[in-house]
mmCIF file of C-alpha atoms and ligand atoms in Angstrom:
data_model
loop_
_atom_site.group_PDB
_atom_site.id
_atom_site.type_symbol
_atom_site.label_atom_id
_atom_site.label_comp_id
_atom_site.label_asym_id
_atom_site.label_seq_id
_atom_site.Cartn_x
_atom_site.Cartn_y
_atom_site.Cartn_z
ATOM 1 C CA UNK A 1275 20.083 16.244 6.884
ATOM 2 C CA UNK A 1276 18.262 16.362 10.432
ATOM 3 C CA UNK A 1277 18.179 15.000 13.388
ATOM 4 C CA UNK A 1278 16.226 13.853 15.922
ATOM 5 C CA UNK A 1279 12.822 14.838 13.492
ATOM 6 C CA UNK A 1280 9.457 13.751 14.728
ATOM 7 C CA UNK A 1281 8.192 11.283 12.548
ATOM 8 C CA UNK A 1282 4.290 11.189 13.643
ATOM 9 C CA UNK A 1283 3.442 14.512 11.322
ATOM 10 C CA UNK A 1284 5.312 12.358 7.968
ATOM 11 C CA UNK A 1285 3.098 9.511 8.664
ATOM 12 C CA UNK A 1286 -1.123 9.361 8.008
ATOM 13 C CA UNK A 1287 -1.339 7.214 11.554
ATOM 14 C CA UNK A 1288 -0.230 10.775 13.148
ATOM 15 C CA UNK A 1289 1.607 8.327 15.461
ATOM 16 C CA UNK A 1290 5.641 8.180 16.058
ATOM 17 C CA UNK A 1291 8.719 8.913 17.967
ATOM 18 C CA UNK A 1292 11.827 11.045 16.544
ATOM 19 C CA UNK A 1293 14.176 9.833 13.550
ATOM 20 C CA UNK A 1294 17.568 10.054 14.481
ATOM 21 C CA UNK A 1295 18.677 11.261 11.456
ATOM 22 C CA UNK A 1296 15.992 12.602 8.685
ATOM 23 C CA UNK A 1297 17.516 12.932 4.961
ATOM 24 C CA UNK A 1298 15.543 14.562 1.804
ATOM 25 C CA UNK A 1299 16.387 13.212 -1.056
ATOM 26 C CA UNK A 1300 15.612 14.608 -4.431
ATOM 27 C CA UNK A 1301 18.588 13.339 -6.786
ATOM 28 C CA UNK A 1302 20.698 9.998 -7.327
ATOM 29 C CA UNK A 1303 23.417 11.824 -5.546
ATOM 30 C CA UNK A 1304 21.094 13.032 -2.081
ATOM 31 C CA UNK A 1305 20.165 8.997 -1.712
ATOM 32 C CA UNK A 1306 24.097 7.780 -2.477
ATOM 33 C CA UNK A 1307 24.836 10.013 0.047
ATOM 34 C CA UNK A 1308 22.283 9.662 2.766
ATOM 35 C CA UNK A 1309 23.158 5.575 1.791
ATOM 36 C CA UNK A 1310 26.540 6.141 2.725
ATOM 37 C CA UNK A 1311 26.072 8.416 6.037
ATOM 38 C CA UNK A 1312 24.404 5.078 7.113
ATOM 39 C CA UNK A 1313 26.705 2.409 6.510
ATOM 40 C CA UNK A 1314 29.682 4.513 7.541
ATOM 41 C CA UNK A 1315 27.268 4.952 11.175
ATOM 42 C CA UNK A 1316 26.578 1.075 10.923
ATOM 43 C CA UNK A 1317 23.064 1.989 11.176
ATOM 44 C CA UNK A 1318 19.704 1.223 9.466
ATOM 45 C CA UNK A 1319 18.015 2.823 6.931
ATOM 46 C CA UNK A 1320 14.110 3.124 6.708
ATOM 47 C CA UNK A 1321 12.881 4.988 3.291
ATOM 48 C CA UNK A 1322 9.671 6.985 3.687
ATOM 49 C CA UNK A 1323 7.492 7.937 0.962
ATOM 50 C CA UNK A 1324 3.812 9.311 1.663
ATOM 51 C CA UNK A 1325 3.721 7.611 5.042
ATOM 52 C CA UNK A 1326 0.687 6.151 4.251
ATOM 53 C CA UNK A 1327 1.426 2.474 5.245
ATOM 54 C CA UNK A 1328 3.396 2.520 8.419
ATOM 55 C CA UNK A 1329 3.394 2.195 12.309
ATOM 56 C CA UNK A 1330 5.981 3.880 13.545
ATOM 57 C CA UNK A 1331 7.164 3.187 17.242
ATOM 58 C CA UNK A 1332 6.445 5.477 19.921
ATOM 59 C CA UNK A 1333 10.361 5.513 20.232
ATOM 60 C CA UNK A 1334 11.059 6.262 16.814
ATOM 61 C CA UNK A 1335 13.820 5.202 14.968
ATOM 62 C CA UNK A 1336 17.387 5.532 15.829
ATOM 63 C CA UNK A 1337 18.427 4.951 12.367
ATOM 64 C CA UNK A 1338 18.683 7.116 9.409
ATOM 65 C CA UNK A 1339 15.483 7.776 7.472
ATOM 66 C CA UNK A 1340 15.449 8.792 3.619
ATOM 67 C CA UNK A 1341 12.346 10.630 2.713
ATOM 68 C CA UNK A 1342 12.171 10.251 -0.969
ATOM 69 C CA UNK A 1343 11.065 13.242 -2.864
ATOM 70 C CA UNK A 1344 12.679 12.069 -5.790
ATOM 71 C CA UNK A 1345 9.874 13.904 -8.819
ATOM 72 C CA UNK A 1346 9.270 13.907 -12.693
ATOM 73 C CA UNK A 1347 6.793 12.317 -14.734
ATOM 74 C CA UNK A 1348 8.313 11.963 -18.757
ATOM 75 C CA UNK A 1349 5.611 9.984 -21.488
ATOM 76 C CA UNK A 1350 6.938 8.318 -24.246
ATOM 77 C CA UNK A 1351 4.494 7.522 -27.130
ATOM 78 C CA UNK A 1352 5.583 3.551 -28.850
ATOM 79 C CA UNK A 1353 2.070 3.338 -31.123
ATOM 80 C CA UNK A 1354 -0.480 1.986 -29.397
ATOM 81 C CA UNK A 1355 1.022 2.147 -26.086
ATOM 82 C CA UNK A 1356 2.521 5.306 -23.880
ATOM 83 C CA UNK A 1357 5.151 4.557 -21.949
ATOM 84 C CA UNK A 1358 5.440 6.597 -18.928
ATOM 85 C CA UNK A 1359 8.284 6.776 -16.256
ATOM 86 C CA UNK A 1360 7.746 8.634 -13.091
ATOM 87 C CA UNK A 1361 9.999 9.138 -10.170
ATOM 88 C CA UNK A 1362 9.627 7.006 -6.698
ATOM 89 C CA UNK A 1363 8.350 10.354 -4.897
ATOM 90 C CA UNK A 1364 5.605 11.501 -7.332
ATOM 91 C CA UNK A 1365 2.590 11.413 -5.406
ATOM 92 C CA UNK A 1366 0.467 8.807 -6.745
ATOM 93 C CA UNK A 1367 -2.515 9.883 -7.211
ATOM 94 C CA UNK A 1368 -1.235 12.787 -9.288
ATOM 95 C CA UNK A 1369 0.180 10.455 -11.579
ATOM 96 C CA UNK A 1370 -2.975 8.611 -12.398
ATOM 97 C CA UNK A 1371 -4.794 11.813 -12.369
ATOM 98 C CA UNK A 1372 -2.100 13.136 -14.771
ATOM 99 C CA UNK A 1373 -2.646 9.968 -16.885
ATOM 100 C CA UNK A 1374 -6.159 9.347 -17.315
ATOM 101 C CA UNK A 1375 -6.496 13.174 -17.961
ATOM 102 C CA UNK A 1376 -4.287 12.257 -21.182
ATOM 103 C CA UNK A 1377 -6.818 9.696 -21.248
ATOM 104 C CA UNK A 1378 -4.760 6.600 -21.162
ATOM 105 C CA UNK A 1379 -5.685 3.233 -19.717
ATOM 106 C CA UNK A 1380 -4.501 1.283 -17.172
ATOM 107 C CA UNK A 1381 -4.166 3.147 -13.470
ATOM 108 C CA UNK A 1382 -7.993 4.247 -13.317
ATOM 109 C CA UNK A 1383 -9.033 1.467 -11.209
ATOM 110 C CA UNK A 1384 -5.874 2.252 -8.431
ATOM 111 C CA UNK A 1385 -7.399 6.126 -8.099
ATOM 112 C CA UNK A 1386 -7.575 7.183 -4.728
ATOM 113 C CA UNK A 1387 -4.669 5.132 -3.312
ATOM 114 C CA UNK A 1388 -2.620 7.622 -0.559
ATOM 115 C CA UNK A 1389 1.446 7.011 -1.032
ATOM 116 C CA UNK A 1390 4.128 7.152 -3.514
ATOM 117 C CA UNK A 1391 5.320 6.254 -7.121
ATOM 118 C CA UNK A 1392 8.118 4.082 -5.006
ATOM 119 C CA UNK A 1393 5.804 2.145 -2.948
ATOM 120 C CA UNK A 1394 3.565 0.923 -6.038
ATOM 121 C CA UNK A 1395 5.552 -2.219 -6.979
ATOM 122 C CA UNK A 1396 6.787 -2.934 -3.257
ATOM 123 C CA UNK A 1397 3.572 -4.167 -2.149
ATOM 124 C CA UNK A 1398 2.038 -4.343 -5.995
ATOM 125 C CA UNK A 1399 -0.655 -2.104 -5.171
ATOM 126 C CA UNK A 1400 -4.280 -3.071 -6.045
ATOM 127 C CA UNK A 1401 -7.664 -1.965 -5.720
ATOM 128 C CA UNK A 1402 -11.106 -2.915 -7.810
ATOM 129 C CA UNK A 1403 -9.566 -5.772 -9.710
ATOM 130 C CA UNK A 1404 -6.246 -4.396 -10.516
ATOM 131 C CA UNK A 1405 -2.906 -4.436 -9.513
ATOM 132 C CA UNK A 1406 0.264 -2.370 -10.505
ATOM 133 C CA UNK A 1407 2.180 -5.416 -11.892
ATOM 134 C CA UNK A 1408 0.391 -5.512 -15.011
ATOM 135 C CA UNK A 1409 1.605 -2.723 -15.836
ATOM 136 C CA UNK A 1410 5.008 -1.852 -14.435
ATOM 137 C CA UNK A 1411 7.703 -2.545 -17.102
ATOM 138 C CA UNK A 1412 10.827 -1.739 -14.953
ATOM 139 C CA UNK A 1413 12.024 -0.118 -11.212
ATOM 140 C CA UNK A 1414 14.886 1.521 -10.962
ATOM 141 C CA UNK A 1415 16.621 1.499 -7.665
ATOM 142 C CA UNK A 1416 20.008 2.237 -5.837
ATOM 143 C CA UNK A 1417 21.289 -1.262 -4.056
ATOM 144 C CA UNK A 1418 22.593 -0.174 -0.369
ATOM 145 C CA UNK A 1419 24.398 -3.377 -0.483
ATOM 146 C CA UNK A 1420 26.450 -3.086 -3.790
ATOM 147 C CA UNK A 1421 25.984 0.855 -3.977
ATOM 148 C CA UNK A 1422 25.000 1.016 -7.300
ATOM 149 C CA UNK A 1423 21.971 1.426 -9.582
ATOM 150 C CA UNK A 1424 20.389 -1.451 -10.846
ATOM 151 C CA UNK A 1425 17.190 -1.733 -13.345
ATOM 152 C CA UNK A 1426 14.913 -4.904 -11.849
ATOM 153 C CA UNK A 1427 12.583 -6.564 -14.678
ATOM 154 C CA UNK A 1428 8.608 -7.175 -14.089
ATOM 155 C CA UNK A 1429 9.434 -10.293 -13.744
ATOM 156 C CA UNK A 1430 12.471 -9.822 -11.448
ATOM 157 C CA UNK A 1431 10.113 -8.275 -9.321
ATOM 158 C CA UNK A 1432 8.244 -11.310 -8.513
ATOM 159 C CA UNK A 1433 5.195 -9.861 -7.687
ATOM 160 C CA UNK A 1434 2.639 -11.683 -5.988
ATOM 161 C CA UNK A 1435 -0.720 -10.547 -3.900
ATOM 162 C CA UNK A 1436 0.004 -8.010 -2.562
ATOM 163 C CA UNK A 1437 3.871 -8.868 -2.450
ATOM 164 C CA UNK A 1438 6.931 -8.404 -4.141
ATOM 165 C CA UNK A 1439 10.422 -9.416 -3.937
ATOM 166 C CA UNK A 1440 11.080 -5.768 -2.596
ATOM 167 C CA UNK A 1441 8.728 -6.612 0.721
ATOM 168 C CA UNK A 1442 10.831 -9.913 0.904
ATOM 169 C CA UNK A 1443 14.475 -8.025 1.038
ATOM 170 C CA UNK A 1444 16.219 -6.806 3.780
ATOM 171 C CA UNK A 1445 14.841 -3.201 4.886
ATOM 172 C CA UNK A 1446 16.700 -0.710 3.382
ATOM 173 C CA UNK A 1447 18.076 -2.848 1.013
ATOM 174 C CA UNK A 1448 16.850 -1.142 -2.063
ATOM 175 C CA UNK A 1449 15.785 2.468 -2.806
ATOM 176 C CA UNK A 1450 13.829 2.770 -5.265
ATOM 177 C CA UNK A 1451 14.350 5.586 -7.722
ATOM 178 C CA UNK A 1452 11.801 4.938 -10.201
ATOM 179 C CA UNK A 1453 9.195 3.207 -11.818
ATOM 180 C CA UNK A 1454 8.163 2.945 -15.608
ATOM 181 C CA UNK A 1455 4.770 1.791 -16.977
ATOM 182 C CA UNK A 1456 2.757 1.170 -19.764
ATOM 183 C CA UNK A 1457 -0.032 2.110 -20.229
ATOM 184 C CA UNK A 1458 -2.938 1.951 -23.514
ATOM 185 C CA UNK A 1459 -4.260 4.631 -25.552
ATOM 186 C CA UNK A 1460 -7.335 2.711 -25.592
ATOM 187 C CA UNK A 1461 -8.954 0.392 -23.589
ATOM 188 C CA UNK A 1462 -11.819 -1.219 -21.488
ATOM 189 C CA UNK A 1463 -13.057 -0.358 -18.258
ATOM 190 C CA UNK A 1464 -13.064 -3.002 -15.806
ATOM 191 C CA UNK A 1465 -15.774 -2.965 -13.549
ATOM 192 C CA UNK A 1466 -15.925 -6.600 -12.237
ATOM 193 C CA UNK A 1467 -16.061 -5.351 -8.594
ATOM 194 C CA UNK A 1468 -19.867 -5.095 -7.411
ATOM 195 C CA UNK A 1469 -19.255 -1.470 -6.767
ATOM 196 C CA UNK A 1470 -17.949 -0.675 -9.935
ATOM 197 C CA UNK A 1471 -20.617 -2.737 -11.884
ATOM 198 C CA UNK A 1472 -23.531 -1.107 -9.750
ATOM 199 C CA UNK A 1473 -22.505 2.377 -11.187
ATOM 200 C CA UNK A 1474 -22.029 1.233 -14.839
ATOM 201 C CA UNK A 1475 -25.051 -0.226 -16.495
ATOM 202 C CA UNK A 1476 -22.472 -0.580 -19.807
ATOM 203 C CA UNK A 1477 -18.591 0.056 -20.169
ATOM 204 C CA UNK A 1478 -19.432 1.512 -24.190
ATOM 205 C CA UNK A 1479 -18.276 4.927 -24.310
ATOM 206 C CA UNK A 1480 -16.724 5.159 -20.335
ATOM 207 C CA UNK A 1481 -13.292 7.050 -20.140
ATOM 208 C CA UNK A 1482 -10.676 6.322 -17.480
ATOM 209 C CA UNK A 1483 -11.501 9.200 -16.052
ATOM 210 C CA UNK A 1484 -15.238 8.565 -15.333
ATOM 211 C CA UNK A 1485 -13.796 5.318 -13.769
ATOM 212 C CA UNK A 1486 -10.934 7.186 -11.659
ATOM 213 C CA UNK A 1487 -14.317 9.769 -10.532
ATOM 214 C CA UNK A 1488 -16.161 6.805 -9.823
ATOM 215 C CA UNK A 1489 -13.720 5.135 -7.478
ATOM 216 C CA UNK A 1490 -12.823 8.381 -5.823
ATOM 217 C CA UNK A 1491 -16.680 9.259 -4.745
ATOM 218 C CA UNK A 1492 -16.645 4.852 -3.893
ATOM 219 C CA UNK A 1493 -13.872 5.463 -1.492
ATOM 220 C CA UNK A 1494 -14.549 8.530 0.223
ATOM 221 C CA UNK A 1495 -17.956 7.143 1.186
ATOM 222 C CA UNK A 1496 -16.138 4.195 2.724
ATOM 223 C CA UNK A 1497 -12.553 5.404 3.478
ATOM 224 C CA UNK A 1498 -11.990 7.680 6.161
ATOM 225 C CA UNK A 1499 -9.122 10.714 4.609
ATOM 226 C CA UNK A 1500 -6.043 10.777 7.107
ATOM 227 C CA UNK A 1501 -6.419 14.332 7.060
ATOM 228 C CA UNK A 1502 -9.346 13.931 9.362
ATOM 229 C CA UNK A 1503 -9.279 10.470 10.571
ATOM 230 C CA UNK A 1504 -5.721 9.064 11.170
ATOM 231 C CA UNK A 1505 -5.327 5.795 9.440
ATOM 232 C CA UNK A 1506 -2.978 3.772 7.129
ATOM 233 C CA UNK A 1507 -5.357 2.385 4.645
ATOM 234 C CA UNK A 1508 -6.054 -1.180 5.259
ATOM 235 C CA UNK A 1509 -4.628 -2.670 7.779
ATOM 236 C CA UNK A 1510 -4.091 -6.341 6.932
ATOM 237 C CA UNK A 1511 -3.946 -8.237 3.957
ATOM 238 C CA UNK A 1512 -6.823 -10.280 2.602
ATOM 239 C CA UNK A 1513 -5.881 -14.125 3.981
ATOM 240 C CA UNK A 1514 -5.638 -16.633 0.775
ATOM 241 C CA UNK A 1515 -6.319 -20.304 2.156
ATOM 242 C CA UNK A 1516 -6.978 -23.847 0.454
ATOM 243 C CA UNK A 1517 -9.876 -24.576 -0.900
ATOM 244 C CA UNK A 1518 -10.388 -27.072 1.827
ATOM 245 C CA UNK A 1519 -10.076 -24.598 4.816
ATOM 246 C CA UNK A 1520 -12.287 -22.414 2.481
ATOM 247 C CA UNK A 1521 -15.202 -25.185 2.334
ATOM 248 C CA UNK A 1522 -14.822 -25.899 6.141
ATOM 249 C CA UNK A 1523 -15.405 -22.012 7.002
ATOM 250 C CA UNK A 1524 -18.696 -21.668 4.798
ATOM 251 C CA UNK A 1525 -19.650 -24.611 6.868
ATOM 252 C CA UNK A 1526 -19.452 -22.309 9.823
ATOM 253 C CA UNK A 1527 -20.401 -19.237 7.864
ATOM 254 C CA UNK A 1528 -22.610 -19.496 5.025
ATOM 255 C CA UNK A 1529 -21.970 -15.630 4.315
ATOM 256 C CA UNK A 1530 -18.369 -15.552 4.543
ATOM 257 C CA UNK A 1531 -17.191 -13.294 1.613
ATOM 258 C CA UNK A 1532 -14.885 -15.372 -0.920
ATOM 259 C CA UNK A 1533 -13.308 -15.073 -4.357
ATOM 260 C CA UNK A 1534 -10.903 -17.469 -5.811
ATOM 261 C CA UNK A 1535 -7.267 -16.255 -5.332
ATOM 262 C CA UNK A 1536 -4.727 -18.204 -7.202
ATOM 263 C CA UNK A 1537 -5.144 -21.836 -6.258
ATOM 264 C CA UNK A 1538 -6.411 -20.667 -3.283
ATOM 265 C CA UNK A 1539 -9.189 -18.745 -1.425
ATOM 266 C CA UNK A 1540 -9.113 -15.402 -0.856
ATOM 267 C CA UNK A 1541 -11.346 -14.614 2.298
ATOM 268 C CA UNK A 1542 -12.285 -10.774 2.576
ATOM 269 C CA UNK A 1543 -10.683 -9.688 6.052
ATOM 270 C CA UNK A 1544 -12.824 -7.008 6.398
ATOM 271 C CA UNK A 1545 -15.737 -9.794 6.783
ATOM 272 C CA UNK A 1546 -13.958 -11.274 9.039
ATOM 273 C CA UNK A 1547 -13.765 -8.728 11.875
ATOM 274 C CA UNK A 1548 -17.133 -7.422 11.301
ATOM 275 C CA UNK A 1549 -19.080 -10.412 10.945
ATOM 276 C CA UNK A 1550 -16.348 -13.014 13.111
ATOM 277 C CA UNK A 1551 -14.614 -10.678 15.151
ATOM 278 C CA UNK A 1552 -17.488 -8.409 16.000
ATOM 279 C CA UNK A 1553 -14.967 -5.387 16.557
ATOM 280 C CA UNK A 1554 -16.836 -2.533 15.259
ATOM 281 C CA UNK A 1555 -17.525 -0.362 17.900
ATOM 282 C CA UNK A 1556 -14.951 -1.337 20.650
ATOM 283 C CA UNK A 1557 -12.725 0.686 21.736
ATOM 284 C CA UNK A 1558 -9.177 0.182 23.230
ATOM 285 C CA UNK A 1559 -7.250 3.018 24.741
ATOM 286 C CA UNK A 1560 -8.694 5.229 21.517
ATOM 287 C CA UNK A 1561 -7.843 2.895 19.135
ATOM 288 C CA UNK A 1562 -10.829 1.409 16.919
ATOM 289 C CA UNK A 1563 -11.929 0.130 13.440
ATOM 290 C CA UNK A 1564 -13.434 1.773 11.238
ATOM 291 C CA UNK A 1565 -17.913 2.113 10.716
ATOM 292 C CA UNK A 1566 -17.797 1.920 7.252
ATOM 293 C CA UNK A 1567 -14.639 -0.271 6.062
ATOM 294 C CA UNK A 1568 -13.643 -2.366 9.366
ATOM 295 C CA UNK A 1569 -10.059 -3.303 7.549
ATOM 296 C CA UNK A 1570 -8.575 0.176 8.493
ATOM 297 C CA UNK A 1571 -7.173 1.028 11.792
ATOM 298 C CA UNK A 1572 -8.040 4.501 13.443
ATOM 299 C CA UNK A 1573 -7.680 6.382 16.502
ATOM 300 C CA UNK A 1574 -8.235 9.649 19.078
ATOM 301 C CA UNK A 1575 -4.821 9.838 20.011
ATOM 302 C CA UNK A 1576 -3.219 7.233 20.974
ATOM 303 C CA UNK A 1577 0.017 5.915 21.244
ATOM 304 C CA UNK A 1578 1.804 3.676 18.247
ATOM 305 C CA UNK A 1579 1.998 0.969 20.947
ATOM 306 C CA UNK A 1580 -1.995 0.626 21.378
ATOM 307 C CA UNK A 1581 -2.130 0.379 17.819
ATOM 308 C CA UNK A 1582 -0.179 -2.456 17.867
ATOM 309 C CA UNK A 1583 -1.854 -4.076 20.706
ATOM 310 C CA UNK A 1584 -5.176 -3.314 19.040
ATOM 311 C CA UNK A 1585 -4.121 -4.993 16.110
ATOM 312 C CA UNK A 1586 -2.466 -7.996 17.167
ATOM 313 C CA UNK A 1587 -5.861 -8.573 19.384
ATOM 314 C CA UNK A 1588 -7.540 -8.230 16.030
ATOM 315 C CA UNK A 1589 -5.101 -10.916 14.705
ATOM 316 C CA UNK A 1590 -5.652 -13.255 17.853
ATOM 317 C CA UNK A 1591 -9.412 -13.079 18.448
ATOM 318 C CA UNK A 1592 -9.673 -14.112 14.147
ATOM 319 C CA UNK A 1593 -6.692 -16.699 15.092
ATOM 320 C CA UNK A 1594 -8.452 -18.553 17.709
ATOM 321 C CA UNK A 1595 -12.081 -18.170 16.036
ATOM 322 C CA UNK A 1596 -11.467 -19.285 12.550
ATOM 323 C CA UNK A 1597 -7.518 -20.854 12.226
ATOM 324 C CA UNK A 1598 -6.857 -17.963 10.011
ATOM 325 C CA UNK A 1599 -3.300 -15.544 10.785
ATOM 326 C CA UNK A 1600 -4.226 -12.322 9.480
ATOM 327 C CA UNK A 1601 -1.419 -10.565 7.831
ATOM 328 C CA UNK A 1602 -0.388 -6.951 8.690
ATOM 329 C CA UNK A 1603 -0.561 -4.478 5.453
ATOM 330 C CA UNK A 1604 1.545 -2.110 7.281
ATOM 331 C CA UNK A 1605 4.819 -2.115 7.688
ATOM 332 C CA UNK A 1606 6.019 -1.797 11.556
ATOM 333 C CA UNK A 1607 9.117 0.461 11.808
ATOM 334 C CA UNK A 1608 11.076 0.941 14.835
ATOM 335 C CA UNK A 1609 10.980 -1.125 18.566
ATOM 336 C CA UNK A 1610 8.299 -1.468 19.973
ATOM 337 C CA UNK A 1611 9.623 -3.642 23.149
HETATM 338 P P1 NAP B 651 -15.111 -4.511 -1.084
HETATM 339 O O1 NAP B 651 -15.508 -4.142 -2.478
HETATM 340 O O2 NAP B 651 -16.073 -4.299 0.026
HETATM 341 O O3 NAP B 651 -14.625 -6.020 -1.056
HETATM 342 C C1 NAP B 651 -14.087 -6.609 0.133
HETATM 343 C C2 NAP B 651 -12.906 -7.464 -0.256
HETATM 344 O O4 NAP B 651 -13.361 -8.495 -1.109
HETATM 345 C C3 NAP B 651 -11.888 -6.635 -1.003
HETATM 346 O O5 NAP B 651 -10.809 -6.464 -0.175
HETATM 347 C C4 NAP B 651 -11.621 -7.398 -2.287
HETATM 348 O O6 NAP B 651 -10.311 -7.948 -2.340
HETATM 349 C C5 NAP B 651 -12.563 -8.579 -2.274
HETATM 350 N N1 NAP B 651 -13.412 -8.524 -3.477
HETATM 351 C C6 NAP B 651 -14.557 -7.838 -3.664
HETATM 352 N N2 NAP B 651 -15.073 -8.079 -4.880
HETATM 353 C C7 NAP B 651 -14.217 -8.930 -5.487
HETATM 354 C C8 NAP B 651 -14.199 -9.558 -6.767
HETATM 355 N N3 NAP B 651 -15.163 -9.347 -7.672
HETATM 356 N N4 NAP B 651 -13.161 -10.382 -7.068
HETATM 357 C C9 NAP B 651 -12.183 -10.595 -6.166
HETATM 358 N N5 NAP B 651 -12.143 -10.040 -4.936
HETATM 359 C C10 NAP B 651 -13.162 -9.222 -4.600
HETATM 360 O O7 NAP B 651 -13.723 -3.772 -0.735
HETATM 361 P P2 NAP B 651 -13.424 -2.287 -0.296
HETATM 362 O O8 NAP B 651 -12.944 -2.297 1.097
HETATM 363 O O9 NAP B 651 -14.546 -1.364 -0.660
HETATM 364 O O10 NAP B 651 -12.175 -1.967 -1.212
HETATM 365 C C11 NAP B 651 -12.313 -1.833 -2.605
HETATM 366 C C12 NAP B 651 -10.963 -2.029 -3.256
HETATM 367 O O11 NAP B 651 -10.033 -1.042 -2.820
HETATM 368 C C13 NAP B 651 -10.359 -3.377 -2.913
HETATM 369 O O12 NAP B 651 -9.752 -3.896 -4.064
HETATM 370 C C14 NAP B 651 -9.343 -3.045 -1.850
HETATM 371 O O13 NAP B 651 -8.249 -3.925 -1.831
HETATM 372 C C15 NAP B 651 -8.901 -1.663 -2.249
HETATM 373 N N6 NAP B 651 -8.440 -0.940 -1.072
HETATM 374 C C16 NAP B 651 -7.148 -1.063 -0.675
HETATM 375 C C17 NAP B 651 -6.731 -0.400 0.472
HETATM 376 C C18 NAP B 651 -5.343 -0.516 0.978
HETATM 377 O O14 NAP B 651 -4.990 0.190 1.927
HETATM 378 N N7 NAP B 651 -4.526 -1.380 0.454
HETATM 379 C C19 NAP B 651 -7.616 0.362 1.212
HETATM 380 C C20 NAP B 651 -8.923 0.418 0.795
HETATM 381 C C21 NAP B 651 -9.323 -0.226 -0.355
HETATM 382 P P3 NAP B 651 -9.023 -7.154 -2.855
HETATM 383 O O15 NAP B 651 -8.600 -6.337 -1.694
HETATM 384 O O16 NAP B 651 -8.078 -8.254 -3.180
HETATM 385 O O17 NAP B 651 -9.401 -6.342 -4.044
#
């Protein structure tokens, strides 16, 4: 255990004040503890993974953070299926490198994603027309509350767009150990996504892996790397409305980008401040959006505050211009008062 750790160079915003106290936990027994430090303090916990989806205050956090470096990656062959269990703080994108390597289907799509194993069910991660849920079979995690393990079901999950019942609980409710998957030994690629489809003229005889290079050269032409452009991915969720609000926008804006969500309307967000919004190319206090994918965040150093100001401009100006609330993606950790 630290203290008082600096939590801007653990987060891919480069952006945040000092943890008060800074655990790294590796076993069951390093996250029962650092659980325990907490509620013994009566203070909160926050649990850190990559970093890669977070705004953290300017003031940090005067609670305890967990970073989990919980690892291992075991495959378990059932026939036709692999079964593989990986823990929370296996880098992602190792794991589905690892996988479709072995050549196994199912994670090629989410290639490229920054973050943990333990943040893929919390906000069921997704990316080119998949998401993690169809394929998670169980999380693992430590409950703060009844300090114990406890196995949650896919369907206990209750995953939704983007959502889970994980995003819903208390923070620092549950830490999340790890995840198991399954995943085929053979498959189809899914290229449904115009991007995708423009690169494949037929899916006969495509591995996961020429799908997982294909959406790694697709993002880095379009996603800025942290390493040389601080960001946090996307920075708010893709609004779902009804189909009636839907039909009123196109009304408005014949080009508004849309794809049935549900019984809803998903409206792409990133179309919405480019096109709407018109925000490429201002700048606030060194905070802008990006040229080539307007849904993520960046800055020249500035300060976690103007990021937040940035962004809930970003969510007023589409407010008053359209009647939509955009939804932060990132999670907002500490005070920001
Ligand atoms: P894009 O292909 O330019 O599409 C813009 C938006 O329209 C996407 O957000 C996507 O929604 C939606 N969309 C496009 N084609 C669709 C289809 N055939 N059916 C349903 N929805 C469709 O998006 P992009 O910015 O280059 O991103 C590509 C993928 O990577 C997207 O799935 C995106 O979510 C994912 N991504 C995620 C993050 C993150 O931080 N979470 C960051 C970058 C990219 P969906 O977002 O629902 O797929």
């Amino acid at each position: 255990m630290k203290e008082n750790v600096l939590l801007a160079s653990y987060t891919t915003l480069r952006v945040g004040g000092p943890a008060r106290y800074f655990f790294t936990v590796k076993t069951l027994d390093d996250v029962t503890f650092a659980a325990a430090f907490a509620k013994k303090k009566n203070i909160p916990i926050f649990i850190l993974g990559g970093g890669s989806n977070v705004l953290v205050s300017d003031k940090g956090f005067s609670g305890v953070v967990i970073k989990n470096e919980i690892k291992g990656v075991t495959y378990e062959d059932q026939g036709d299926t692999v079964r593989v269990s990986a823990g929370a703080g296996v880098v992602w994108d190792d794991l589905v490198a690892d996988s479709a390597s072995r050549n196994l289907w199912g994670f090629e799509n989410l290639s490229g994603i920054p973050g943990t194993v333990g943040a893929s069910p919390i906000q069921n991660i997704g990316a080119y027309g998949a998401e993690i849920k169809d394929y998670i079979v169980e999380v693992r995690v430590y409950d703060t509350t009844a300090n114990k393990e406890k196995v949650f079901s896919n369907s206990e999950c209750v995953f939704g767009y983007r959502d889970s019942m994980f995003k819903k609980s208390p923070p620092g409710r549950y830490i999340i150990l790890s995840c198991t998957y399954t995943l085929k030994k053979s498959g189809t690629a899914n290229v449904k996504y115009a991007d995708l489809a423009a690169r494949f003229s037929s899916t006969n005889e495509v591995r996961p892996i020429d799908i997982r290079n294909t959406v790694l050269s697709i993002r880095s032409g379009k996603i800025p790397s942290p390493n040389t452009m601080p960001n946090a991915g996307s920075f708010f969720k893709n609004p779902v409305i009804s189909e009636a609000d839907a039909e009123r926008l196109t009304e408005t804006y014949p080009d508004i980008r849309i794809f049935p969500q549900g019984g809803g309307v998903k409206v792409s967000a990133a179309w919405l401040i480019d096109h709407v919004g018109k925000w490429k190319g201002i700048i606030k206090e060194g905070v802008f959006v990006c040229d080539t994918q307007p849904l993520v965040i960046t800055h020249t150093s500035a300060t976690a505050h103007a990021i937040l100001m940035f962004a809930d401009e970003i969510i007023n100006d589409i407010k008053a211009k359209t009647g939509i609330t955009l939804e932060r993606e990132v999670g907002i950790i500490g005070n920001f008062l």
